[in-house]
C-alpha positions in Angstrom: 0.0 0.0 0.0 2.7 2.5 1.0 4.8 1.8 -2.1 1.8 2.3 -4.4 1.0 5.6 -2.7 4.6 6.8 -3.0 4.7 5.8 -6.7 1.4 7.6 -7.5 2.7 10.8 -5.7 6.0 10.5 -7.6 4.3 10.2 -11.0 1.9 13.0 -10.2 4.8 15.3 -9.2 6.8 14.3 -12.3 3.9 14.9 -14.6 3.1 18.3 -13.0 6.8 19.3 -13.3 6.9 18.4 -17.0 3.5 20.2 -17.7 4.6 23.3 -15.8 7.9 23.5 -17.6 6.2 23.2 -21.0 3.5 25.7 -20.2 6.1 28.2 -18.9 7.8 28.2 -22.3 4.7 29.2 -24.2 2.3 32.1 -24.0 -1.4 31.9 -24.3 -2.2 30.3 -27.7 -3.4 32.9 -30.1 -4.1 30.7 -33.1 -5.8 27.4 -33.7 -2.5 25.9 -34.7 -0.9 26.8 -31.4 -3.8 25.4 -29.4 -3.7 22.2 -31.5 0.0 21.8 -30.9 -0.5 22.1 -27.1 -3.4 19.6 -27.1 -1.4 17.1 -29.2 1.6 17.4 -26.9 -0.5 16.6 -23.8 -2.5 13.9 -25.6 0.7 12.0 -26.5 2.3 12.7 -23.1 -0.7 11.5 -21.1 -2.2 8.8 -23.4 0.5 7.7 -25.8 -1.0 4.3 -26.4 -4.6 5.5 -26.9 -3.5 8.4 -29.1 -1.6 6.1 -31.5 -4.4 3.5 -31.5 -7.0 6.1 -32.2 -5.0 7.4 -35.2 -4.5 3.8 -36.5 -8.2 3.0 -36.2 -9.2 6.3 -37.9 -6.9 5.5 -40.8 -8.1 1.9 -40.9 -11.7 3.1 -41.2 -10.8 5.6 -43.8 -9.1 3.1 -46.0 -12.0 0.7 -45.5 -14.4 2.9 -47.5 -13.8 2.0 -51.2 -14.5 5.4 -52.6 -12.2 7.3 -50.2 -9.5 4.6 -50.5 -9.6 5.0 -54.3 -9.2 8.8 -54.0 -6.4 8.6 -51.5 -4.6 6.0 -53.6 -5.1 7.9 -56.8 -3.7 11.2 -55.3 -0.8 9.5 -53.5 -2.0 10.9 -50.1 -0.8 8.9 -47.1 1.4 6.7 -49.4 4.4 9.0 -49.8 6.8 10.3 -47.2 6.0 13.9 -46.0 
């Protein structure tokens, strides 16, 4: 019990430290792009597994629709390196 409590407190402190350091380097987001960058950073920091699986599932569903798949293949989207 005590080890688990200490671990949870350590993780909480570490996450708060990382979050505070990151937020101190930026000002209030003024554009949608800045706000999106912040939300992506925290999404991948807090939920890396869920974030990557959600992206994989979204792409899987997109390619599963024949008309969209044909358009994406025809234009070369998502098949070439950025």
